[in-house]
Short mmCIF file of N, CA and C and ligand atoms in Angstrom, two decimals:
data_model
loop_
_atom_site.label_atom_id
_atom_site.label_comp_id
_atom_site.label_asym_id
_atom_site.label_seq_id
_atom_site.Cartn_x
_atom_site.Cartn_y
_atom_site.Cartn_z
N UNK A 4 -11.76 59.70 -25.62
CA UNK A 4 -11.17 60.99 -25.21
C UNK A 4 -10.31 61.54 -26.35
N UNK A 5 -10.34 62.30 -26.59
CA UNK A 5 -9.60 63.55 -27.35
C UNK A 5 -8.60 63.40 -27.02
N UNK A 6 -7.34 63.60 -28.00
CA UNK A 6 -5.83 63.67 -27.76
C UNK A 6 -5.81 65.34 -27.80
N UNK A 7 -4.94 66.52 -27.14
CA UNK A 7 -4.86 67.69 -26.99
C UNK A 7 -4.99 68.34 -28.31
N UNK A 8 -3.65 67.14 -29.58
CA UNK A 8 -3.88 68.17 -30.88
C UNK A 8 -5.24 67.92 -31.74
N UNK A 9 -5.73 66.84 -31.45
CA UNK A 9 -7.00 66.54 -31.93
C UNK A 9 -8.30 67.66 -31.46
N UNK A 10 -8.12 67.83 -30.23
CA UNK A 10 -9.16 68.73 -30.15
C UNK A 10 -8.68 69.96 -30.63
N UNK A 11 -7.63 70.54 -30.51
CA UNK A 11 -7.25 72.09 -31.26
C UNK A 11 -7.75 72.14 -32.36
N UNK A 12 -6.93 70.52 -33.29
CA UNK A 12 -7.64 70.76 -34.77
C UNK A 12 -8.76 70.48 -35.26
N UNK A 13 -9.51 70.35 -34.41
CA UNK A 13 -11.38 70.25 -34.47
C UNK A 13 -11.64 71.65 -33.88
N UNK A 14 -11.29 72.49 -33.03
CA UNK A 14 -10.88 73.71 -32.43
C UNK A 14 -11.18 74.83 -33.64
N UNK A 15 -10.24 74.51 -34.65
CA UNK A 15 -9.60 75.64 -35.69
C UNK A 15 -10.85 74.84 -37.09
N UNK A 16 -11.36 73.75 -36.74
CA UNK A 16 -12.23 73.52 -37.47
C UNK A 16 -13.93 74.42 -37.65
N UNK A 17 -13.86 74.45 -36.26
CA UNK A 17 -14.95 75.25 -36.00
C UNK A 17 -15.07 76.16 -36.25
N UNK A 18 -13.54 77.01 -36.40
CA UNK A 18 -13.39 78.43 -36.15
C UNK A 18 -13.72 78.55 -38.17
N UNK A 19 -13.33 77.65 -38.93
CA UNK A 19 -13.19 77.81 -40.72
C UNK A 19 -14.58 77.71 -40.77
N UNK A 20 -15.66 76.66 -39.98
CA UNK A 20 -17.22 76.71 -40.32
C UNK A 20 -17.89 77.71 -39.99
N UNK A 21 -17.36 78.47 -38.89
CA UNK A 21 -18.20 79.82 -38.64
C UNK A 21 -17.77 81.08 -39.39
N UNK A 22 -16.18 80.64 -40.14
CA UNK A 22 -15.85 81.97 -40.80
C UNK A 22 -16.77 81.70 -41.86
N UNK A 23 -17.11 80.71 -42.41
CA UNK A 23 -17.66 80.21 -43.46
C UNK A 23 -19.23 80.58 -43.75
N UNK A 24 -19.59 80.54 -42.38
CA UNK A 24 -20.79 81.08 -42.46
C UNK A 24 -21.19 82.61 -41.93
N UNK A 25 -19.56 83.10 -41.82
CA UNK A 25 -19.65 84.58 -41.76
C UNK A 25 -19.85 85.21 -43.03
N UNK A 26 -18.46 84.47 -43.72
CA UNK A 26 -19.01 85.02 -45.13
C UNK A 26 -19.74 84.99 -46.18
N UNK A 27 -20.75 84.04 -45.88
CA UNK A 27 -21.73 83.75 -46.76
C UNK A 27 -22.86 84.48 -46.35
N UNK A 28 -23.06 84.73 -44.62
CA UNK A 28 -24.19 85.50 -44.83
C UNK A 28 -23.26 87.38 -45.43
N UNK A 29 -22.02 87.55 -45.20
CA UNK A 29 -21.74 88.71 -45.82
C UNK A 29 -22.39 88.38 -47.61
N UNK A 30 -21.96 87.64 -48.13
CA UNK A 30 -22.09 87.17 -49.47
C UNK A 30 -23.78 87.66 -49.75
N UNK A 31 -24.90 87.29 -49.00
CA UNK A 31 -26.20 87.12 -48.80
C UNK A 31 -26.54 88.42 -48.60
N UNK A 32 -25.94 89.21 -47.38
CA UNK A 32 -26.21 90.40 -47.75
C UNK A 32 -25.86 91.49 -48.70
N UNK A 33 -24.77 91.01 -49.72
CA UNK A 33 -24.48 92.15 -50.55
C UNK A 33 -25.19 91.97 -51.71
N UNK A 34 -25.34 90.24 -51.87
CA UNK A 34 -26.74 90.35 -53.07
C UNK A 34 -27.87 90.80 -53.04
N UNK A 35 -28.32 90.73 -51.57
CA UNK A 35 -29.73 91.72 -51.22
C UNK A 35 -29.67 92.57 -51.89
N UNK A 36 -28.98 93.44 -51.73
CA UNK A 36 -28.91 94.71 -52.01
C UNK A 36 -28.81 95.29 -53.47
N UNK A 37 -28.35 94.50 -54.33
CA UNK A 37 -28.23 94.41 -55.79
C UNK A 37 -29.40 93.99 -56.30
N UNK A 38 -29.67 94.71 -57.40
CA UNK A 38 -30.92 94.95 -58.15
C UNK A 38 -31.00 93.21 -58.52
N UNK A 39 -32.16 92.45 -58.57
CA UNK A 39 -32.44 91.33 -58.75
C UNK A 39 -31.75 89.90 -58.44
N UNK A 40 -31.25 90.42 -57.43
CA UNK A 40 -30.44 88.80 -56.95
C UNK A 40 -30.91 88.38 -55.72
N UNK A 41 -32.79 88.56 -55.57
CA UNK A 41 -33.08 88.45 -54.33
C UNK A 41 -33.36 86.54 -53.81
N UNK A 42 -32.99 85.57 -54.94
CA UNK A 42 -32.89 84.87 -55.06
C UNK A 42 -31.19 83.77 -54.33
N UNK A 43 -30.28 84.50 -54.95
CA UNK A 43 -28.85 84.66 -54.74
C UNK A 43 -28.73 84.95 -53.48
N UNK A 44 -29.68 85.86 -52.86
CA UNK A 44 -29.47 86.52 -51.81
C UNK A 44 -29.84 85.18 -50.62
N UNK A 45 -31.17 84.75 -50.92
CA UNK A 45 -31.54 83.51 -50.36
C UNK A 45 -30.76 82.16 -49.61
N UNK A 46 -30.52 82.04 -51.13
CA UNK A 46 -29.42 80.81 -50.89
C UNK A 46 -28.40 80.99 -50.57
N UNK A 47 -27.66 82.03 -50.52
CA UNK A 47 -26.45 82.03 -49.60
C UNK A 47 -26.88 82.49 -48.10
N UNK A 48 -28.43 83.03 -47.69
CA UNK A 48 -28.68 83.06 -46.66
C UNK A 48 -28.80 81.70 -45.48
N UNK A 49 -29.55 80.75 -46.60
CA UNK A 49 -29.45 79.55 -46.47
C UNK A 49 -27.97 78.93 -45.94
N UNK A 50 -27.08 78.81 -46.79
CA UNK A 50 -25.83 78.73 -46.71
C UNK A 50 -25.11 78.98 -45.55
N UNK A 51 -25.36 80.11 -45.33
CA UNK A 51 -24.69 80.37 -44.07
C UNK A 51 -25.05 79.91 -42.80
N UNK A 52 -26.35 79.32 -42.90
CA UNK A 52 -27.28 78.85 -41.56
C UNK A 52 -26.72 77.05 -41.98
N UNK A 53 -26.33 77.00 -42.90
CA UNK A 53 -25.93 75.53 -42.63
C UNK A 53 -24.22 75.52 -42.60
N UNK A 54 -23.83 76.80 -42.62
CA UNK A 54 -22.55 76.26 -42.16
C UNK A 54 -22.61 76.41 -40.71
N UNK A 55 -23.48 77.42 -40.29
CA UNK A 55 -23.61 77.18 -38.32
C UNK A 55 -23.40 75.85 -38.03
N UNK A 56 -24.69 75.01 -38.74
CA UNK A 56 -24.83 73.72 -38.15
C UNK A 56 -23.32 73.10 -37.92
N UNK A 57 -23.05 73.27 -39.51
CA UNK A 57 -21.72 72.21 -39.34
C UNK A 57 -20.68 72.43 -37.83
N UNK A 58 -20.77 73.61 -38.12
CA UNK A 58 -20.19 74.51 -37.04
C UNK A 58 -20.45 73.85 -35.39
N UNK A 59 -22.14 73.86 -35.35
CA UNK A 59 -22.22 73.20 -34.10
C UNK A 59 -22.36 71.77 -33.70
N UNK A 60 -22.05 70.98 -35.10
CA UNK A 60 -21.98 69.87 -34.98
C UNK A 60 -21.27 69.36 -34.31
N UNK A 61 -19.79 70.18 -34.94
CA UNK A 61 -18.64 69.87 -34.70
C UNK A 61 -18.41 70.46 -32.74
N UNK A 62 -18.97 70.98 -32.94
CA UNK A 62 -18.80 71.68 -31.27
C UNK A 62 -19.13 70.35 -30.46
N UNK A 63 -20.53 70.17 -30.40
CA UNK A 63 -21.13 69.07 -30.07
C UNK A 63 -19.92 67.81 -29.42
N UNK A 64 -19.92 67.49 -30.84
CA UNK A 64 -18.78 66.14 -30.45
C UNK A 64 -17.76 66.37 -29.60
N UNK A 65 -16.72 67.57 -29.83
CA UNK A 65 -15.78 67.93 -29.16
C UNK A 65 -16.07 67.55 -28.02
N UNK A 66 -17.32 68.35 -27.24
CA UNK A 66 -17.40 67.97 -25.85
C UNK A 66 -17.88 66.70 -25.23
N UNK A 67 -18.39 65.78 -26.61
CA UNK A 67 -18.93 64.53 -26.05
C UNK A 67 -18.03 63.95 -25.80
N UNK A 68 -16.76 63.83 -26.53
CA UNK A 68 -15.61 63.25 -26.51
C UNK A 68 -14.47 63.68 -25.37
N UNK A 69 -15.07 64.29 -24.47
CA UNK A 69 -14.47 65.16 -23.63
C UNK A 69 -13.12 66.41 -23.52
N UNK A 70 -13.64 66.96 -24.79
CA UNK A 70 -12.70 68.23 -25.06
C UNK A 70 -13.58 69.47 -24.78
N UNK A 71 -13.52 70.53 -25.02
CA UNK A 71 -14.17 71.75 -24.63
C UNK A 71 -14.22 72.59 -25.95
N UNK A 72 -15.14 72.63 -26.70
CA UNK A 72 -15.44 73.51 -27.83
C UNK A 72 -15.39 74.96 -27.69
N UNK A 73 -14.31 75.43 -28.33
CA UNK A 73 -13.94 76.69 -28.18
C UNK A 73 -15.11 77.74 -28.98
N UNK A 74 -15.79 78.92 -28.93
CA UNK A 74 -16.45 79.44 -29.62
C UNK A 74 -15.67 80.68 -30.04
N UNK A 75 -15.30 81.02 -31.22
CA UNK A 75 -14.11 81.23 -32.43
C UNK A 75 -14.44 83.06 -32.27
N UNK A 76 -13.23 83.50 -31.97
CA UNK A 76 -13.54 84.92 -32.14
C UNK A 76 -12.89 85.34 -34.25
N UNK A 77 -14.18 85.96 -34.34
CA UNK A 77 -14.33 86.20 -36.55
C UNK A 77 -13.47 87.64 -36.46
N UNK A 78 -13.05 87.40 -37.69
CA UNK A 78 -12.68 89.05 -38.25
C UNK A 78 -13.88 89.34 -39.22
N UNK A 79 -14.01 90.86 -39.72
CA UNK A 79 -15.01 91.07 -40.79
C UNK A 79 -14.62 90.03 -42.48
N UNK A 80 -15.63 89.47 -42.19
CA UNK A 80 -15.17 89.18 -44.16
C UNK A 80 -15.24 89.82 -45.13
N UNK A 81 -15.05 89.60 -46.38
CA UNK A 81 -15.07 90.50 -46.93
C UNK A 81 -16.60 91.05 -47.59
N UNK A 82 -16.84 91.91 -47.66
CA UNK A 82 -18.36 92.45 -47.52
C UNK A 82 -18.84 93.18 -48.80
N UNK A 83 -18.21 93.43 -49.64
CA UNK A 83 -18.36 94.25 -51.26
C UNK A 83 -17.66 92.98 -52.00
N UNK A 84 -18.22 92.65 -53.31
CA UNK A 84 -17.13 91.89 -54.54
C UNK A 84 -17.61 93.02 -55.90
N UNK A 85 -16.43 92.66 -56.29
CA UNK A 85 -17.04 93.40 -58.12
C UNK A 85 -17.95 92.84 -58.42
N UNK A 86 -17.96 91.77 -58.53
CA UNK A 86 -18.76 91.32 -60.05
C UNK A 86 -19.71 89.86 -59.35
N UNK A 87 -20.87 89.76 -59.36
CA UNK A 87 -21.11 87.93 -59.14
C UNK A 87 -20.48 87.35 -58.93
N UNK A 88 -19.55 87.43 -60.20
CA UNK A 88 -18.67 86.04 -60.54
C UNK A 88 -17.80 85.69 -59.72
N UNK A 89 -16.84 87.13 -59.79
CA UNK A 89 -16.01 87.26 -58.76
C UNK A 89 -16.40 86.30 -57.33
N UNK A 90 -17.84 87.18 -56.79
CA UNK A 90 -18.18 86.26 -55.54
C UNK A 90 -18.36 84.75 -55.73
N UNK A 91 -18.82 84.47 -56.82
CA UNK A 91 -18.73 83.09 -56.63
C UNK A 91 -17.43 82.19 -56.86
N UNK A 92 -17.00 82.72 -57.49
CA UNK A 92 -15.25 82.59 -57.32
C UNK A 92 -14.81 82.35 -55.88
N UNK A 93 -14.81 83.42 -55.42
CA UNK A 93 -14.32 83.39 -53.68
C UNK A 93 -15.21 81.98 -53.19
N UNK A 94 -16.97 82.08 -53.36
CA UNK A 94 -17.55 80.82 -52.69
C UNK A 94 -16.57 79.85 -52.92
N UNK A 95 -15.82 79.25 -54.07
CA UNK A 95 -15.78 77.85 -54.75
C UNK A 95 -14.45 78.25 -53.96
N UNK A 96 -12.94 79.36 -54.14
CA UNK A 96 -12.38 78.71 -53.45
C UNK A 96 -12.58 78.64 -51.48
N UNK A 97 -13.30 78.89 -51.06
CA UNK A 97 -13.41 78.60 -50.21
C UNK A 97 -13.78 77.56 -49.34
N UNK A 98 -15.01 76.74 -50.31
CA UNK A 98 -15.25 75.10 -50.17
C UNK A 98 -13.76 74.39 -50.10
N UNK A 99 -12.96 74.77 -51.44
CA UNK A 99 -11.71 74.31 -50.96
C UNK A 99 -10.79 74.04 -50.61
N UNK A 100 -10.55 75.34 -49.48
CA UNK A 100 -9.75 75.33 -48.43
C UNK A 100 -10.40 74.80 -47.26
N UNK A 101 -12.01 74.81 -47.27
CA UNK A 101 -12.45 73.88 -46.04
C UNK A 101 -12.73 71.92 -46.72
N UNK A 102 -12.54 71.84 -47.80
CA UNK A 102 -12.31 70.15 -47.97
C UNK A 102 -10.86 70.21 -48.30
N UNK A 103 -9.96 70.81 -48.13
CA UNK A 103 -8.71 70.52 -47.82
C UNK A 103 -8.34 70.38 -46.47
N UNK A 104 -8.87 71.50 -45.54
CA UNK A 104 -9.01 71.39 -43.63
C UNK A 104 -9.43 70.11 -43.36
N UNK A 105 -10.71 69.46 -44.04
CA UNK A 105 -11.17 68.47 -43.49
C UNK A 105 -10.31 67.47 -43.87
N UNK A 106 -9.88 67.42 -44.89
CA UNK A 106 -8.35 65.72 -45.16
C UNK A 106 -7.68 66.08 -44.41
N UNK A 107 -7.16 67.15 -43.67
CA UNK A 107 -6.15 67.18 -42.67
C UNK A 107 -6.33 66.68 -41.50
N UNK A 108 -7.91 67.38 -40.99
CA UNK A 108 -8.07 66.40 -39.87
C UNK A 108 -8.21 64.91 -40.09
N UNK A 109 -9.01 64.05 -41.34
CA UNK A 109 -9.28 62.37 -41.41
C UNK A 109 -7.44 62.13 -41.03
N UNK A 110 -6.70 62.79 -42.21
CA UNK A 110 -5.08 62.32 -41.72
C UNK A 110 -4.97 62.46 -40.34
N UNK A 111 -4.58 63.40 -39.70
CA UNK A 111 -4.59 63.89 -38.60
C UNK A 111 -5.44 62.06 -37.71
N UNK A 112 -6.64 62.00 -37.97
CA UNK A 112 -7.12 61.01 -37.00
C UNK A 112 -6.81 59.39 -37.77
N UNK A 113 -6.17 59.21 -38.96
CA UNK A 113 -5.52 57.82 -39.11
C UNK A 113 -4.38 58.29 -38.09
N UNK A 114 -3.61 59.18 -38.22
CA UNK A 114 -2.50 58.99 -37.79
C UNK A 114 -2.34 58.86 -35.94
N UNK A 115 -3.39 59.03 -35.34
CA UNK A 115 -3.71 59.40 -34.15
C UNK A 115 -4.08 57.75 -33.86
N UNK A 116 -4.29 57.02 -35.03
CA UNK A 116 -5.50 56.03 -34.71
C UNK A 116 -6.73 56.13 -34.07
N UNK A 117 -7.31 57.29 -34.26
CA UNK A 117 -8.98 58.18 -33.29
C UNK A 117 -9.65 57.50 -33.87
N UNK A 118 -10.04 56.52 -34.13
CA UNK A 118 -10.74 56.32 -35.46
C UNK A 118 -12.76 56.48 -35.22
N UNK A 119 -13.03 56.99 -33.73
CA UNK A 119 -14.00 57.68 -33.80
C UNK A 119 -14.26 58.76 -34.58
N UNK A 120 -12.83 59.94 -33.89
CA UNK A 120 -13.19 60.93 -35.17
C UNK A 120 -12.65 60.80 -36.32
N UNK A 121 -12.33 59.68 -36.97
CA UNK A 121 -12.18 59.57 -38.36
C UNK A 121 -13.92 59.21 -38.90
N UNK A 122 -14.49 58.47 -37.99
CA UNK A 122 -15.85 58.03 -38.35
C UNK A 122 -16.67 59.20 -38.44
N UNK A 123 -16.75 60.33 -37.45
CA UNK A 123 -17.65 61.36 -37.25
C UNK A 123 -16.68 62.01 -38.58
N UNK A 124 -15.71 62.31 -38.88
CA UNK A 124 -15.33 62.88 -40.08
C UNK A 124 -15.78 62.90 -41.70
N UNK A 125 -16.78 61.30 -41.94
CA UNK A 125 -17.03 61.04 -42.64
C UNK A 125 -17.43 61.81 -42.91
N UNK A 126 -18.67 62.43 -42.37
CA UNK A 126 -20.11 63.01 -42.90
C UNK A 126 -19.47 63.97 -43.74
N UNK A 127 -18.15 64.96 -42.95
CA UNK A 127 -17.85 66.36 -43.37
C UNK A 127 -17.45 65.71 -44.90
N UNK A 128 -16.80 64.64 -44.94
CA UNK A 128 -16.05 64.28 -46.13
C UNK A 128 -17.11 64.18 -47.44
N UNK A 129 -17.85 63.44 -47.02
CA UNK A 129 -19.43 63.78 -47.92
C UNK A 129 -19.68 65.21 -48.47
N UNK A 130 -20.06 65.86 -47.26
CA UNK A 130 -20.58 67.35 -47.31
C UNK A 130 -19.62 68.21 -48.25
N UNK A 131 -18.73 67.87 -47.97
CA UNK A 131 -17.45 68.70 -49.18
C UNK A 131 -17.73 68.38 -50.37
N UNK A 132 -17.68 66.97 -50.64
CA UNK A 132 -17.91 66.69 -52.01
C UNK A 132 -19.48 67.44 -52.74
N UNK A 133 -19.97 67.55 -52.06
CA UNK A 133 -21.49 68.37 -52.17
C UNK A 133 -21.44 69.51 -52.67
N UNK A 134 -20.97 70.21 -51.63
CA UNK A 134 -20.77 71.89 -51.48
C UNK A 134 -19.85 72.12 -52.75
N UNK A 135 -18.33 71.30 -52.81
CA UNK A 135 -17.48 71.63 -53.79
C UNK A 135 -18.38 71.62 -55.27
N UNK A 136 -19.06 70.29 -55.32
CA UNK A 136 -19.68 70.19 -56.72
C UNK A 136 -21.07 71.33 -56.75
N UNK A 137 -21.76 71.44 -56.00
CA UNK A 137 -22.64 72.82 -56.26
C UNK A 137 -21.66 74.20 -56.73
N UNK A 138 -20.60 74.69 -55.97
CA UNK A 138 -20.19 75.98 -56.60
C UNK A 138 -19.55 75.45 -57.56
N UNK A 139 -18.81 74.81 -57.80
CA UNK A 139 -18.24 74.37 -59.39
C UNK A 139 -19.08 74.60 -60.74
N UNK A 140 -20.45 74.05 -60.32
CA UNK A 140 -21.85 73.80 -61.10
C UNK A 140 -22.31 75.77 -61.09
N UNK A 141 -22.32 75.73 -60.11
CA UNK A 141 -22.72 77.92 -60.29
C UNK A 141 -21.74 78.39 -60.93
N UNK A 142 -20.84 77.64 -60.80
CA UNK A 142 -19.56 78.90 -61.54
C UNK A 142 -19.59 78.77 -63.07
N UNK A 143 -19.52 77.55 -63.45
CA UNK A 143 -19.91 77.09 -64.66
C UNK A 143 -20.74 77.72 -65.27
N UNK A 144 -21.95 77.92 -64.36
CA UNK A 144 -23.03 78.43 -65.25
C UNK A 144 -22.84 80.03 -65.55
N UNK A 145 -22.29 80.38 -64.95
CA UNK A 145 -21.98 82.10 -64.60
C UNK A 145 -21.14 82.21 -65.72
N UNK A 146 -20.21 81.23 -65.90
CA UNK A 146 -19.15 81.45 -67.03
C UNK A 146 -19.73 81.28 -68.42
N UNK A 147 -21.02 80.31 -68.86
CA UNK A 147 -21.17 80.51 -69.59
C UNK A 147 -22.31 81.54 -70.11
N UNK A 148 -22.58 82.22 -69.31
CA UNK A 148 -23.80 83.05 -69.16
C UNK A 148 -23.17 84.70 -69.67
N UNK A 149 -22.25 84.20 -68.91
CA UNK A 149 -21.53 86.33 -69.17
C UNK A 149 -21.64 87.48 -68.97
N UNK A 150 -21.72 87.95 -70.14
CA UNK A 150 -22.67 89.14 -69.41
C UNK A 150 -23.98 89.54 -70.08
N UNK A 151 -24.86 88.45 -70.43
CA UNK A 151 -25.99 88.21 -70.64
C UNK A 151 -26.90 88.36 -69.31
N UNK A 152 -27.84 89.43 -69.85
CA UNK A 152 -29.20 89.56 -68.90
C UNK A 152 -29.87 88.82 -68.20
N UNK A 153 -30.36 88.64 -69.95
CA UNK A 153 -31.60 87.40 -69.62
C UNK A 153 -30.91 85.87 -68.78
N UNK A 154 -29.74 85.57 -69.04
CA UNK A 154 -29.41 84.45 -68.59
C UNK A 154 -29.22 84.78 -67.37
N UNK A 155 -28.52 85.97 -66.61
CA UNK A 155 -28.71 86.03 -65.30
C UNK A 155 -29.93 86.24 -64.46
N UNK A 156 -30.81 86.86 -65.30
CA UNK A 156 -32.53 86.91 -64.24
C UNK A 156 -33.36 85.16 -64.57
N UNK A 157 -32.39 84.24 -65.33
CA UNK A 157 -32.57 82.66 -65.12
C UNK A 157 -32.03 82.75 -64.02
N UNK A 158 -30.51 83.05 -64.21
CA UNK A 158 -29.96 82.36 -63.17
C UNK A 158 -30.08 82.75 -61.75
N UNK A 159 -30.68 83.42 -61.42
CA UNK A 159 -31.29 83.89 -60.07
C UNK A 159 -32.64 83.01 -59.76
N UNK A 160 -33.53 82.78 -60.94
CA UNK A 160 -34.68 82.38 -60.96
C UNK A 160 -34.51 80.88 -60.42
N UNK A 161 -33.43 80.20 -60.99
CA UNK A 161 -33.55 78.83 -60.55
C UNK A 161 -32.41 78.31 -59.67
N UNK A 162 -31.66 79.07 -59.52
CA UNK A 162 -30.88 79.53 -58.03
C UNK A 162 -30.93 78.28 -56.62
N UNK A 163 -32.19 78.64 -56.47
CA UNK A 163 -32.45 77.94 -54.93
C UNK A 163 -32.91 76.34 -55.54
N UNK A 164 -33.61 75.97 -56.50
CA UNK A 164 -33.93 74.89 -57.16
C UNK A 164 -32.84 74.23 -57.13
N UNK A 165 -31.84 74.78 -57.50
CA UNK A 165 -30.37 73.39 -58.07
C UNK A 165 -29.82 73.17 -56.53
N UNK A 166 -30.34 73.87 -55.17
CA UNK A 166 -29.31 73.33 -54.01
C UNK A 166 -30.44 72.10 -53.69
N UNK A 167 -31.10 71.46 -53.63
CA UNK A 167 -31.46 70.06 -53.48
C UNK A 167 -31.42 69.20 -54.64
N UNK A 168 -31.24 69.66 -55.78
CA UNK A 168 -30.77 68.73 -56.95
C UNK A 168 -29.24 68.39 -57.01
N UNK A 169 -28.67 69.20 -56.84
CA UNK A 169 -26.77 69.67 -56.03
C UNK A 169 -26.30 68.39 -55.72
N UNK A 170 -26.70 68.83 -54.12
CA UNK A 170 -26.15 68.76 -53.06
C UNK A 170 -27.36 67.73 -51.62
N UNK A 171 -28.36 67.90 -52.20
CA UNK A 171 -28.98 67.41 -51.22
C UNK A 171 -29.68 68.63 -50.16
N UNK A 172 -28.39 69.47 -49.52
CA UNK A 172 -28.83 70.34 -48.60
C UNK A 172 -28.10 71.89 -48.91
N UNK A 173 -27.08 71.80 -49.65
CA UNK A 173 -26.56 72.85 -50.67
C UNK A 173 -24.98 73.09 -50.15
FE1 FEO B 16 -19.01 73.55 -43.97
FE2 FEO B 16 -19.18 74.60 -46.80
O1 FEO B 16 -18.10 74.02 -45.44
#
């Protein structure tokens, strides 16, 4: 069974995986729309369908464990960036304000002694390290690319290729 603050902060967990995958499909749709990033556009479409999961992963358990999974009312994200980079900027810090959420909850469940959901926590703890090292790896490349053409109609081109070389699942 769930202790009350344990389920809130699996609660407010859910609510960071679905913002997460609010703004990535925002992210997905504004590259659509930009001349040759129909690639870019992809994988953050992708992206956003796997932060659902996480999203309903986490739901899942809540109620196995006998808490009640709240389903998260979103604000708009943000929906225009200047530049790529910029957006991928925002991606990377955003991985790490959600693998910073997630050490709060593993603390959160040593300190609880839950040590179920310290176990079901693992996976997320994995998945961060993933996600963090894929946008680190895009940003990198963006930085050294610039404002070179040709290197960006690469970097669209092999885009979706590096999220199973990454990350496994991206
Ligand atoms: Fe589920 Fe990318 O955080």
């Amino acid at each position: 069974m769930l202790s009350k603050s344990m389920q809130e902060a699996l609660n407010n967990q859910v609510k960071l995986e679905a913002a997460s995958s609010h703004a990535y499909l925002a992210m997905a749709s504004w590259c659509e729309i930009q001349p040759g990033l129909d690639s870019v556009a992809d994988y953050f479409f992708q992206q956003s369908d796997e932060e659902r999961v996480h999203m309903l992963k986490l739901m899942r358990f809540i109620n196995e464990r006998g808490g009640f999974a709240l389903v998260p009312t979103l604000e708009q994200p943000i929906v225009t960036y200047k530049s790529l980079k910029n957006m991928f900027e925002e991606f990377l810090q955003h991985e790490i304000i959600v693998s910073n959420s997630i050490n709060e909850l593993v603390d959160l469940a040593l300190r609880e002694k839950d040590y179920a959901t310290h176990n079901f926590l693992q996976w997320y703890v994995n998945e961060q390290i993933e996600e963090e090292r894929s946008a680190r790896i895009l940003n990198d490349k963006l930085e050294l690319i610039g404002e070179d053409k040709s290197g960006l109609y690469l970097f669209d081109r092999d885009i979706m290729s590096t999220r199973g070389r990454n990350s496994g699942k991206g």
